Coordinates of N, CA and C in Angstrom, one line a residue:
X1 N 0.8 -1.2 0.0 CA 0.0 0.0 0.0 C 0.9 1.2 0.0
X2 N 0.7 2.1 -0.9 CA 1.5 3.3 -1.0 C 0.8 4.4 -0.2
X3 N 1.6 5.2 0.5 CA 1.1 6.3 1.4 C 0.7 7.4 0.5
X4 N 1.5 7.7 -0.5 CA 1.2 8.8 -1.4 C 0.8 8.3 -2.8
X5 N -0.1 9.0 -3.4 CA -0.6 8.6 -4.8 C 0.5 9.0 -5.8
X6 N 0.3 8.5 -7.0 CA 1.2 8.9 -8.1 C 1.1 10.4 -8.4
X7 N 0.0 11.0 -8.0 CA -0.2 12.5 -8.2 C 0.9 13.3 -7.6
X8 N 1.3 12.9 -6.4 CA 2.3 13.7 -5.7 C 3.7 13.6 -6.4
X9 N 4.0 12.4 -6.9 CA 5.2 12.3 -7.7 C 5.2 13.1 -9.0
X10 N 4.0 13.2 -9.6 CA 3.9 14.0 -10.8 C 4.0 15.5 -10.5
X11 N 3.4 15.9 -9.3 CA 3.5 17.3 -8.9 C 4.9 17.6 -8.6
X12 N 5.7 16.7 -8.0 CA 7.1 16.9 -7.7 C 7.9 17.1 -9.0
X13 N 7.6 16.3 -10.0 CA 8.2 16.4 -11.3 C 7.9 17.8 -11.9
X14 N 6.7 18.2 -11.8 CA 6.3 19.5 -12.3 C 7.0 20.6 -11.6
X15 N 7.2 20.5 -10.3 CA 7.9 21.5 -9.6 C 9.4 21.5 -10.0
X16 N 10.0 20.4 -10.3 CA 11.4 20.3 -10.8 C 11.5 21.1 -12.1
X17 N 10.5 20.8 -13.0 CA 10.4 21.5 -14.3 C 10.4 23.0 -14.1
X18 N 9.4 23.4 -13.2 CA 9.3 24.9 -13.0 C 10.5 25.5 -12.4
X19 N 11.2 24.8 -11.5 CA 12.5 25.4 -11.0 C 13.5 25.5 -12.0
X20 N 13.7 24.5 -12.9 CA 14.7 24.5 -13.9 C 14.3 25.5 -15.0
X21 N 13.1 25.7 -15.3 CA 12.7 26.7 -16.2 C 12.9 28.1 -15.7
X22 N 12.7 28.3 -14.4 CA 12.9 29.6 -13.7 C 14.4 29.9 -13.8
X23 N 15.3 28.9 -13.6 CA 16.7 29.2 -13.7 C 17.1 29.5 -15.2
X24 N 16.5 28.8 -16.2 CA 16.8 29.2 -17.6 C 16.4 30.6 -17.9
X25 N 15.2 30.9 -17.5 CA 14.7 32.3 -17.7 C 15.5 33.3 -17.1
X26 N 15.9 33.1 -15.8 CA 16.8 34.0 -15.1 C 18.1 34.2 -15.8
X27 N 18.7 33.1 -16.3 CA 19.9 33.1 -17.1 C 19.7 34.0 -18.3
X28 N 18.6 33.8 -19.0 CA 18.4 34.5 -20.2 C 18.3 36.0 -19.9
X29 N 17.5 36.4 -18.9 CA 17.4 37.8 -18.5 C 18.7 38.4 -18.1
X30 N 19.5 37.7 -17.4 CA 20.8 38.2 -16.9 C 21.8 38.4 -18.1
X31 N 21.6 37.6 -19.2 CA 22.5 37.7 -20.3 C 21.8 38.4 -21.5
X32 N 20.8 39.2 -21.2 CA 20.1 39.9 -22.3 C 21.0 40.8 -23.2
X33 N 22.1 41.3 -22.6 CA 23.0 42.2 -23.3 C 24.3 41.6 -23.7
X34 N 24.5 40.3 -23.4 CA 25.7 39.6 -23.7 C 25.8 39.2 -25.1
X35 N 26.9 39.7 -25.8 CA 27.0 39.4 -27.3 C 27.1 37.9 -27.5
X36 N 26.4 37.4 -28.5 CA 26.5 36.0 -28.9 C 25.7 35.0 -28.0
X37 N 25.1 35.5 -26.9 CA 24.4 34.6 -26.0 C 23.1 34.1 -26.7
X38 N 22.8 32.8 -26.6 CA 21.6 32.2 -27.1 C 20.7 31.8 -26.0
X39 N 19.4 32.2 -26.1 CA 18.4 32.0 -25.1 C 18.2 30.5 -24.9
X40 N 18.0 30.1 -23.6 CA 17.7 28.7 -23.3 C 16.2 28.5 -23.1
X41 N 15.7 27.4 -23.3 CA 14.3 27.0 -23.0 C 14.3 25.6 -22.4
X42 N 13.2 25.3 -21.6 CA 13.1 24.0 -21.0 C 11.9 23.3 -21.5
X43 N 12.0 22.0 -21.9 CA 10.9 21.3 -22.5 C 10.5 20.2 -21.5
X44 N 9.2 20.1 -21.3 CA 8.6 19.1 -20.4 C 7.6 18.2 -21.1
X45 N 7.2 18.6 -22.3 CA 6.1 17.9 -22.9 C 6.4 16.5 -23.3
X46 N 7.7 16.2 -23.6 CA 8.0 14.8 -24.0 C 7.9 13.9 -22.8
X47 N 8.2 14.4 -21.6 CA 8.0 13.6 -20.3 C 6.5 13.3 -20.1
X48 N 5.7 14.3 -20.3 CA 4.3 14.2 -20.1 C 3.7 13.2 -21.1
X49 N 4.1 13.3 -22.4 CA 3.7 12.3 -23.4 C 4.1 10.9 -23.0
X50 N 5.3 10.7 -22.5 CA 5.7 9.4 -22.1 C 4.9 8.8 -21.0
X51 N 4.6 9.7 -20.0 CA 3.8 9.2 -18.9 C 2.4 8.8 -19.3
X52 N 1.8 9.6 -20.2 CA 0.5 9.2 -20.7 C 0.6 7.9 -21.5
X53 N 1.6 7.6 -22.2 CA 1.8 6.4 -23.0 C 1.9 5.2 -22.0
X54 N 2.6 5.4 -20.9 CA 2.8 4.3 -19.9 C 1.5 4.1 -19.1
X55 N 0.8 5.1 -18.7 CA -0.3 4.9 -17.8 C -1.7 4.9 -18.4
X56 N -1.8 5.5 -19.6 CA -3.1 5.6 -20.3 C -3.4 4.2 -21.0
X57 N -4.7 3.9 -21.0 CA -5.1 2.6 -21.6 C -6.2 2.9 -22.6
X58 N -6.1 2.3 -23.8 CA -7.1 2.4 -24.8 C -8.3 1.5 -24.4
X59 N -9.5 2.0 -24.3 CA -10.6 1.2 -23.9 C -11.4 0.7 -25.1
X60 N -11.0 1.2 -26.3 CA -11.7 0.8 -27.5 C -10.7 0.9 -28.7
X61 N -10.6 -0.1 -29.5 CA -9.6 -0.1 -30.6 C -9.8 1.1 -31.6
X62 N -10.9 1.7 -31.6 CA -11.2 2.9 -32.5 C -10.6 4.2 -31.9
X63 N -10.2 4.2 -30.7 CA -9.6 5.4 -30.1 C -8.2 5.6 -30.6
X64 N -7.8 6.9 -30.6 CA -6.5 7.2 -31.1 C -5.4 6.6 -30.1
X65 N -4.4 6.0 -30.6 CA -3.3 5.5 -29.8 C -2.6 6.6 -29.1
X66 N -2.1 6.3 -27.9 CA -1.2 7.3 -27.1 C 0.2 7.2 -27.7
X67 N 0.8 8.4 -27.7 CA 2.2 8.4 -28.2 C 3.1 7.7 -27.2
X68 N 4.1 7.0 -27.7 CA 5.0 6.3 -26.8 C 6.4 6.8 -27.1
X69 N 6.9 7.6 -26.2 CA 8.3 8.1 -26.3 C 9.1 7.6 -25.1
X70 N 10.0 6.8 -25.3 CA 10.8 6.2 -24.2 C 11.9 7.1 -23.6
X71 N 12.3 8.1 -24.4 CA 13.4 9.0 -23.9 C 12.9 10.3 -23.4
X72 N 11.6 10.5 -23.0 CA 11.1 11.8 -22.6 C 11.7 12.2 -21.2
X73 N 12.3 13.3 -21.2 CA 12.8 13.9 -20.0 C 12.6 15.4 -20.0
X74 N 12.9 16.1 -18.9 CA 13.0 17.5 -18.9 C 14.3 17.9 -19.6
X75 N 14.2 18.7 -20.7 CA 15.4 19.0 -21.5 C 15.6 20.5 -21.6
X76 N 16.8 20.9 -21.4 CA 17.1 22.3 -21.7 C 17.6 22.4 -23.1
X77 N 17.0 23.3 -23.9 CA 17.4 23.5 -25.3 C 17.8 24.9 -25.6
X78 N 18.6 25.0 -26.6 CA 19.1 26.3 -27.1 C 18.9 26.4 -28.6
X79 N 18.3 27.4 -29.2 CA 18.1 27.6 -30.6 C 19.1 28.5 -31.1
X80 N 20.2 28.0 -31.7 CA 21.3 28.8 -32.2 C 21.0 29.6 -33.5
X81 N 19.9 29.3 -34.2 CA 19.6 29.9 -35.5 C 18.9 31.2 -35.4
X82 N 18.4 31.6 -34.2 CA 17.7 32.8 -34.0 C 18.6 33.9 -33.4
X83 N 18.5 35.1 -33.9 CA 19.2 36.2 -33.4 C 18.3 37.5 -33.4
X84 N 18.0 38.1 -32.3 CA 17.1 39.2 -32.2 C 17.9 40.5 -32.3
X85 N 19.2 40.5 -31.8 CA 20.0 41.7 -31.8 C 21.1 41.6 -32.8
X86 N 21.7 42.8 -33.1 CA 22.8 42.9 -34.0 C 24.1 42.2 -33.5
X87 N 24.2 41.9 -32.2 CA 25.3 41.3 -31.7 C 25.2 39.8 -31.6
X88 N 24.2 39.2 -32.2 CA 24.1 37.7 -32.2 C 23.3 37.2 -31.0
X89 N 22.8 38.1 -30.1 CA 22.1 37.6 -28.9 C 20.7 37.3 -29.3
X90 N 20.1 36.2 -28.8 CA 18.8 35.7 -29.1 C 17.8 35.9 -28.0
X91 N 18.0 36.8 -27.0 CA 17.1 37.0 -25.9 C 16.2 38.1 -26.2
X92 N 14.9 37.8 -26.2 CA 13.8 38.8 -26.3 C 13.3 39.1 -24.9
X93 N 13.7 40.2 -24.3 CA 13.4 40.5 -22.9 C 11.9 40.5 -22.6
X94 N 11.1 41.0 -23.6 CA 9.6 41.0 -23.3 C 9.1 39.5 -23.3
X95 N 9.6 38.7 -24.2 CA 9.2 37.3 -24.2 C 9.6 36.6 -22.9
X96 N 10.8 36.9 -22.4 CA 11.4 36.3 -21.2 C 10.6 36.7 -20.0
X97 N 10.2 38.0 -19.9 CA 9.4 38.4 -18.8 C 8.0 37.8 -18.8
X98 N 7.4 37.6 -20.0 CA 6.2 36.9 -20.1 C 6.3 35.4 -19.7
X99 N 7.4 34.8 -20.1 CA 7.6 33.4 -19.6 C 7.8 33.3 -18.1
X100 N 8.5 34.3 -17.6 CA 8.7 34.4 -16.1 C 7.4 34.4 -15.4
X101 N 6.5 35.3 -15.8 CA 5.2 35.4 -15.2 C 4.4 34.1 -15.3
X102 N 4.4 33.5 -16.5 CA 3.6 32.3 -16.7 C 4.2 31.2 -15.9
X103 N 5.5 31.1 -15.8 CA 6.1 30.0 -15.0 C 5.8 30.2 -13.5
X104 N 5.7 31.5 -13.0 CA 5.4 31.7 -11.6 C 3.9 31.3 -11.3
X105 N 3.0 31.5 -12.2 CA 1.6 31.1 -12.1 C 1.6 29.6 -12.1
X106 N 2.3 28.9 -13.0 CA 2.3 27.4 -13.0 C 2.9 26.9 -11.7
X107 N 4.0 27.4 -11.2 CA 4.6 27.0 -10.0 C 3.6 27.1 -8.8
X108 N 3.0 28.3 -8.7 CA 2.0 28.5 -7.6 C 0.8 27.6 -7.7
X109 N 0.4 27.2 -8.9 CA -0.7 26.3 -9.0 C -0.3 24.9 -8.5
X110 N 0.9 24.5 -8.9 CA 1.4 23.2 -8.4 C 1.5 23.1 -6.9
X111 N 2.0 24.2 -6.3 CA 2.2 24.3 -4.9 C 0.8 24.2 -4.2
X112 N -0.2 24.9 -4.7 CA -1.5 24.9 -4.2 C -2.1 23.5 -4.2
X113 N -1.9 22.8 -5.3 CA -2.4 21.4 -5.5 C -1.7 20.5 -4.5
X114 N -0.4 20.7 -4.4 CA 0.4 19.8 -3.4 C 0.0 20.1 -2.0
X115 N -0.3 21.3 -1.6 CA -0.8 21.7 -0.3 C -2.1 21.0 -0.1
X116 N -3.0 21.0 -1.1 CA -4.3 20.4 -1.0 C -4.1 18.9 -0.7
X117 N -3.2 18.2 -1.4 CA -3.0 16.8 -1.2 C -2.5 16.5 0.3
X118 N -1.6 17.4 0.8 CA -1.1 17.2 2.1 C -2.1 17.5 3.2
X119 N -3.0 18.5 2.9 CA -4.1 18.8 3.8 C -5.1 17.7 3.9
X120 N -5.3 17.0 2.8 CA -6.2 15.9 2.8 C -5.6 14.7 3.6
X121 N -4.3 14.5 3.5 CA -3.6 13.5 4.3 C -3.7 13.8 5.8
X122 N -3.5 15.1 6.1 CA -3.5 15.6 7.5 C -4.9 15.4 8.1
X123 N -6.0 15.6 7.3 CA -7.3 15.4 7.8 C -7.6 14.0 8.0
X124 N -7.1 13.1 7.2 CA -7.3 11.7 7.3 C -6.6 11.2 8.6
X125 N -5.4 11.7 8.8 CA -4.6 11.2 9.9 C -5.2 11.7 11.2
X126 N -5.8 12.9 11.2 CA -6.5 13.4 12.4 C -7.9 12.8 12.6
X127 N -8.3 12.0 11.7 CA -9.6 11.3 11.8 C -10.8 12.2 11.4
X128 N -10.5 13.1 10.5 CA -11.6 14.0 10.0 C -11.8 15.2 10.8
X129 N -11.0 15.5 11.7 CA -11.2 16.7 12.6 C -10.4 17.8 12.1

């Protein structure tokens, strides 16, 4: 019998993603004026697709199959072909600030959900009081 559901593990993975993305965005903002710096981004979708492929089950053969990616992880990427500034820098400060705000909202939502899970466990332990 598991004390914690798989949801807590996925919330933890989501928090790791948000923390890594926060670091990548902070690096991008800090290097907005550095010549030749290429903006970083963090990808999490491949991991989510892999999880769905492992845990989801087709209940009818007519349903669309779930994608199966075995190498899905949180990945930091750099696109070297884009340059927004004349000095070869690819950081768009407005886009980075937008990503920063979105990532903060995502992180806060995960924390709220995790707190809800732990409050539910706390209520059960106390016998519903």
